[in-house]
CSV table of C-alpha atoms and ligand atoms in Angstrom, one decimal:
chain,number,residue,atom,x,y,z
A,15,MET,CA,0.0,0.0,0.0
A,16,ARG,CA,1.5,3.3,-1.0
A,17,MET,CA,0.5,6.5,0.9
A,18,ARG,CA,1.8,10.0,0.3
A,19,ASN,CA,4.5,10.8,2.9
A,20,LYS,CA,3.1,12.8,5.7
A,21,PRO,CA,5.8,14.8,7.5
A,22,TRP,CA,3.5,15.0,10.6
A,23,ALA,CA,2.9,11.2,10.8
A,24,GLU,CA,5.5,10.5,13.5
A,25,ASP,CA,4.3,13.4,15.7
A,26,PHE,CA,0.7,12.2,15.3
A,27,LEU,CA,1.7,8.7,16.3
A,28,LEU,CA,3.7,9.9,19.3
A,29,GLN,CA,0.6,11.8,20.5
A,30,HIS,CA,-1.1,8.4,20.8
A,31,GLU,CA,1.6,6.5,22.5
A,32,ASP,CA,-1.0,4.8,24.7
A,33,ILE,CA,-2.2,2.7,21.8
A,34,VAL,CA,0.6,2.8,19.2
A,35,SER,CA,4.3,2.2,19.5
A,36,ILE,CA,6.8,3.5,16.9
A,37,ASP,CA,9.8,1.4,16.4
A,38,LEU,CA,9.5,-0.1,19.8
A,39,ALA,CA,9.8,3.4,21.4
A,40,ARG,CA,7.9,2.2,24.5
A,41,LYS,CA,10.0,0.2,26.8
A,42,ASP,CA,7.4,-1.9,28.5
A,43,HIS,CA,6.1,-5.1,27.0
A,44,ILE,CA,3.3,-4.5,24.6
A,45,VAL,CA,1.1,-7.3,26.0
A,46,ASP,CA,1.1,-5.4,29.3
A,47,TRP,CA,-0.7,-2.5,27.6
A,48,PHE,CA,-4.0,-4.3,27.6
A,49,GLU,CA,-6.6,-3.8,30.3
A,50,GLN,CA,-7.5,-7.5,30.4
A,51,VAL,CA,-5.4,-10.7,30.2
A,52,GLN,CA,-6.9,-12.6,27.3
A,53,PRO,CA,-5.9,-14.3,24.0
A,54,ILE,CA,-3.8,-12.2,21.6
A,55,HIS,CA,-4.4,-12.2,17.9
A,56,ILE,CA,-2.2,-10.1,15.6
A,57,GLU,CA,-2.6,-9.0,12.0
A,58,VAL,CA,0.6,-8.5,10.0
A,59,GLY,CA,0.4,-5.7,7.4
A,60,SER,CA,-2.9,-4.1,8.6
A,61,GLY,CA,-3.0,-1.4,6.0
A,62,MET,CA,-5.8,1.1,6.7
A,63,GLY,CA,-7.1,-1.1,9.5
A,64,ARG,CA,-10.7,-2.0,8.8
A,65,PHE,CA,-10.2,-5.7,9.5
A,66,ILE,CA,-8.4,-5.3,12.8
A,67,THR,CA,-10.7,-2.6,14.2
A,68,GLU,CA,-13.8,-4.5,13.2
A,69,MET,CA,-12.5,-7.7,14.6
A,70,ALA,CA,-11.6,-5.9,17.9
A,71,LYS,CA,-15.2,-4.6,18.2
A,72,ALA,CA,-16.7,-7.9,17.3
A,73,HIS,CA,-14.6,-9.8,19.8
A,74,PRO,CA,-14.0,-8.0,23.1
A,75,GLU,CA,-12.8,-11.3,24.6
A,76,ILE,CA,-9.7,-11.1,22.4
A,77,ASN,CA,-6.8,-8.6,22.5
A,78,TYR,CA,-5.7,-7.5,19.0
A,79,ILE,CA,-2.5,-6.0,17.8
A,80,GLY,CA,-2.1,-4.5,14.3
A,81,ILE,CA,1.4,-4.5,12.8
A,82,GLU,CA,2.0,-2.0,10.0
A,83,ARG,CA,5.4,-0.8,9.1
A,84,ASP,CA,4.4,2.3,7.2
A,85,LYS,CA,3.8,5.2,9.6
A,86,ASN,CA,1.7,7.1,6.9
A,87,VAL,CA,-0.7,4.2,6.7
A,88,MET,CA,-0.7,3.6,10.5
A,89,ILE,CA,-2.2,7.0,11.0
A,90,ARG,CA,-5.5,5.7,9.5
A,91,ILE,CA,-5.7,2.8,12.0
A,92,VAL,CA,-5.0,5.1,15.0
A,93,GLU,CA,-7.7,7.4,13.8
A,94,LYS,CA,-10.2,4.6,13.7
A,95,ALA,CA,-9.2,3.2,17.1
A,96,VAL,CA,-9.4,6.6,18.8
A,97,GLU,CA,-12.7,7.7,17.2
A,98,GLN,CA,-14.3,4.4,18.1
A,99,ASN,CA,-12.6,4.1,21.5
A,100,ILE,CA,-11.6,0.5,20.9
A,101,ARG,CA,-10.1,-0.8,24.2
A,102,ASN,CA,-8.8,-4.2,23.1
A,103,LEU,CA,-6.6,-3.0,20.2
A,104,ARG,CA,-2.9,-1.9,20.2
A,105,LEU,CA,-0.7,-1.0,17.3
A,106,LEU,CA,2.9,-1.4,16.3
A,107,THR,CA,4.8,0.4,13.6
A,108,VAL,CA,7.5,-2.1,12.9
A,109,ASP,CA,8.6,-4.6,10.3
A,110,ALA,CA,7.3,-8.1,10.8
A,111,GLU,CA,10.9,-9.4,10.7
A,112,LYS,CA,11.3,-7.9,14.2
A,113,LEU,CA,8.4,-9.7,15.8
A,114,THR,CA,10.6,-12.1,17.8
A,115,GLU,CA,12.2,-9.1,19.5
A,116,ILE,CA,8.8,-7.9,20.6
A,117,PHE,CA,6.9,-11.0,21.6
A,118,ASN,CA,7.9,-13.8,23.9
A,119,ALA,CA,7.9,-17.3,22.5
A,120,GLY,CA,4.4,-18.8,22.3
A,121,GLU,CA,2.7,-15.6,23.3
A,122,ILE,CA,0.4,-15.1,20.3
A,123,ASP,CA,-2.7,-17.2,19.7
A,124,ARG,CA,-3.4,-16.3,16.1
A,125,ILE,CA,-1.8,-14.4,13.2
A,126,TYR,CA,-3.9,-12.9,10.3
A,127,LEU,CA,-2.2,-12.2,7.0
A,128,ASN,CA,-4.6,-10.3,4.7
A,129,PHE,CA,-3.8,-9.4,1.1
A,130,SER,CA,-0.1,-9.3,1.8
A,131,ASP,CA,2.0,-7.6,-0.9
A,132,PRO,CA,2.6,-10.3,-3.6
A,133,TRP,CA,6.2,-9.3,-4.6
A,134,PRO,CA,5.9,-11.1,-7.9
A,135,LYS,CA,9.6,-11.0,-8.9
A,136,VAL,CA,11.5,-14.0,-7.8
A,137,ARG,CA,14.4,-11.9,-6.6
A,138,HIS,CA,11.9,-10.3,-4.1
A,139,ALA,CA,10.6,-13.6,-2.8
A,140,LYS,CA,12.1,-13.1,0.7
A,141,ARG,CA,9.9,-10.1,1.1
A,142,ARG,CA,6.7,-12.2,0.9
A,143,LEU,CA,5.1,-12.6,4.3
A,144,THR,CA,4.8,-16.3,3.7
A,145,HIS,CA,8.5,-16.8,2.9
A,146,GLU,CA,10.1,-19.4,5.2
A,147,ASN,CA,12.1,-16.6,7.0
A,148,PHE,CA,8.8,-15.1,8.1
A,149,LEU,CA,7.3,-18.6,8.9
A,150,LYS,CA,10.2,-19.1,11.3
A,151,VAL,CA,9.2,-15.8,13.0
A,152,TYR,CA,5.6,-16.9,13.3
A,153,GLU,CA,6.5,-20.3,14.5
A,154,THR,CA,8.5,-18.7,17.4
A,155,ILE,CA,5.8,-16.3,18.6
A,156,LEU,CA,2.7,-18.5,18.1
A,157,ASN,CA,1.6,-20.9,20.8
A,158,LYS,CA,1.5,-24.6,20.0
A,159,ASP,CA,-2.2,-24.5,19.0
A,160,GLY,CA,-1.9,-21.2,17.3
A,161,GLU,CA,-3.0,-20.7,13.7
A,162,ILE,CA,-2.3,-18.5,10.7
A,163,HIS,CA,-5.3,-17.3,8.8
A,164,PHE,CA,-4.4,-16.0,5.3
A,165,LYS,CA,-6.5,-14.3,2.6
A,166,THR,CA,-5.4,-13.0,-0.8
A,167,ASP,CA,-6.8,-12.3,-4.2
A,168,ASN,CA,-3.4,-13.0,-5.7
A,169,GLN,CA,-3.4,-16.5,-7.2
A,170,ALA,CA,0.4,-16.7,-7.6
A,171,LEU,CA,1.0,-15.6,-4.0
A,172,PHE,CA,-1.6,-18.1,-2.8
A,173,GLU,CA,0.1,-21.0,-4.7
A,174,TYR,CA,3.5,-19.9,-3.5
A,175,SER,CA,2.2,-19.7,0.1
A,176,ILE,CA,0.7,-23.2,0.0
A,177,GLU,CA,4.1,-24.5,-1.3
A,178,SER,CA,6.1,-22.5,1.2
A,179,MET,CA,4.0,-23.6,4.2
A,180,SER,CA,3.8,-27.2,3.1
A,181,HIS,CA,7.5,-27.4,2.5
A,182,TYR,CA,8.0,-25.9,6.0
A,183,GLY,CA,5.9,-28.8,7.4
A,184,MET,CA,2.8,-26.9,8.3
A,185,LYS,CA,-0.6,-28.4,8.3
A,186,LEU,CA,-3.2,-26.6,6.1
A,187,LYS,CA,-7.0,-26.7,6.4
A,188,ASN,CA,-10.1,-25.0,5.1
A,189,ILE,CA,-8.5,-24.1,1.8
A,190,ASN,CA,-11.1,-22.0,0.0
A,191,LEU,CA,-10.5,-20.8,-3.6
A,192,ASN,CA,-13.6,-18.6,-3.7
A,193,LEU,CA,-14.4,-17.2,-0.3
A,194,HIS,CA,-17.1,-14.8,-1.5
A,195,ASP,CA,-19.1,-17.6,-3.2
A,196,ASN,CA,-21.1,-18.5,-0.1
A,197,GLU,CA,-19.3,-15.9,2.1
A,198,PRO,CA,-19.2,-16.8,5.8
A,199,VAL,CA,-21.4,-14.3,7.8
A,200,ASP,CA,-18.5,-13.5,10.1
A,201,ASN,CA,-16.1,-12.7,7.3
A,202,ILE,CA,-14.8,-9.2,7.8
A,203,ARG,CA,-13.7,-7.7,4.5
A,204,THR,CA,-10.5,-5.7,4.4
A,205,GLU,CA,-10.1,-2.6,2.2
A,206,TYR,CA,-8.1,-4.6,-0.4
A,207,GLU,CA,-10.6,-7.5,-0.2
A,208,ASP,CA,-13.5,-5.1,-1.3
A,209,LYS,CA,-11.4,-3.5,-3.9
A,210,PHE,CA,-10.3,-6.7,-5.7
A,211,SER,CA,-13.5,-8.5,-5.2
A,212,ASN,CA,-15.3,-5.6,-6.8
A,213,LYS,CA,-12.9,-5.9,-9.8
A,214,GLY,CA,-14.0,-9.6,-10.2
A,215,PHE,CA,-11.0,-11.3,-8.5
A,216,ARG,CA,-11.7,-14.4,-6.5
A,217,ILE,CA,-10.6,-14.4,-2.9
A,218,ASN,CA,-8.5,-17.3,-1.6
A,219,ARG,CA,-8.3,-18.2,2.0
A,220,LEU,CA,-6.6,-20.9,4.1
A,221,GLU,CA,-5.8,-21.7,7.8
A,222,ALA,CA,-2.4,-23.2,8.8
A,223,ARG,CA,-0.6,-24.4,11.9
A,224,PHE,CA,2.9,-25.6,12.7
B,16,SAM,N1,-4.3,-5.9,5.0
B,16,SAM,C1,-4.7,-4.7,4.3
B,16,SAM,C2,-5.9,-5.0,3.5
B,16,SAM,O1,-6.1,-6.1,3.2
B,16,SAM,O2,-6.5,-4.0,3.1
B,16,SAM,C3,-3.5,-4.0,3.6
B,16,SAM,C4,-2.9,-4.8,2.4
B,16,SAM,S1,-1.5,-4.0,1.7
B,16,SAM,C5,-1.4,-4.8,0.2
B,16,SAM,C6,-0.2,-4.7,2.6
B,16,SAM,C7,0.3,-3.9,3.8
B,16,SAM,O3,1.3,-4.7,4.5
B,16,SAM,C8,0.9,-2.6,3.5
B,16,SAM,O4,0.3,-1.5,4.2
B,16,SAM,C9,2.4,-2.7,3.9
B,16,SAM,O5,3.0,-1.5,4.4
B,16,SAM,C10,2.3,-3.8,4.9
B,16,SAM,N2,3.5,-4.6,5.0
B,16,SAM,C11,4.2,-5.2,4.0
B,16,SAM,N3,5.2,-5.9,4.4
B,16,SAM,C12,5.3,-5.7,5.8
B,16,SAM,C13,6.2,-6.1,6.8
B,16,SAM,N4,7.3,-6.8,6.5
B,16,SAM,N5,6.0,-5.7,8.1
B,16,SAM,C14,4.9,-4.9,8.4
B,16,SAM,N6,4.0,-4.5,7.5
B,16,SAM,C15,4.2,-4.9,6.2
């Protein structure tokens, strides 16, 4: 997702340090920011944040953390969280490759990957969020029953991800090649999901565990 650079982005995020951390600026453990001790679900690459904010409102019994490395994009999630006073949502402006520095081993109960950048060129494969280097990170922070839930319109990324996860030894289930044909009532559509579905792309989804 490309957003115009906003020179005021960092100042804006710093004004909301109670819910968003920039580059790990806050010293205490992010999990301790929550008012309640309850399961933690994270989304990696939250974009403008519709999914994570709607999930947090629909599931007050879960604590959510949105991870988005682009400060200019993160502003949009913070605005939603503040306007709607969402108490069980915290945000991190960091690259996903740093997640093992942020979370303790086994601390996370679920990871959502929604419409991750496809990085179609082979030389950029390591940037795909389902590359084995990222799978290693997820394996460390997820608890033993934890799952990854992945949605994408991009057929090539979906096929790559099935291969990457299978090769890693992960178990896949509920593979769906057309999520919006008989769409589950509890499916929360992301901004990209709406955009690509409206253009006629089929939405793929799977669940995976280590
Ligand atoms: N999930 C949103 C949706 O479905 O509407 C946004 C999808 S957008 C294509 C992908 C987002 O992931 C971008 O905002 C990008 O900045 C973020 N992203 C990509 N790689 C990332 C990484 N390694 N760590 C954190 N965020 C990342």
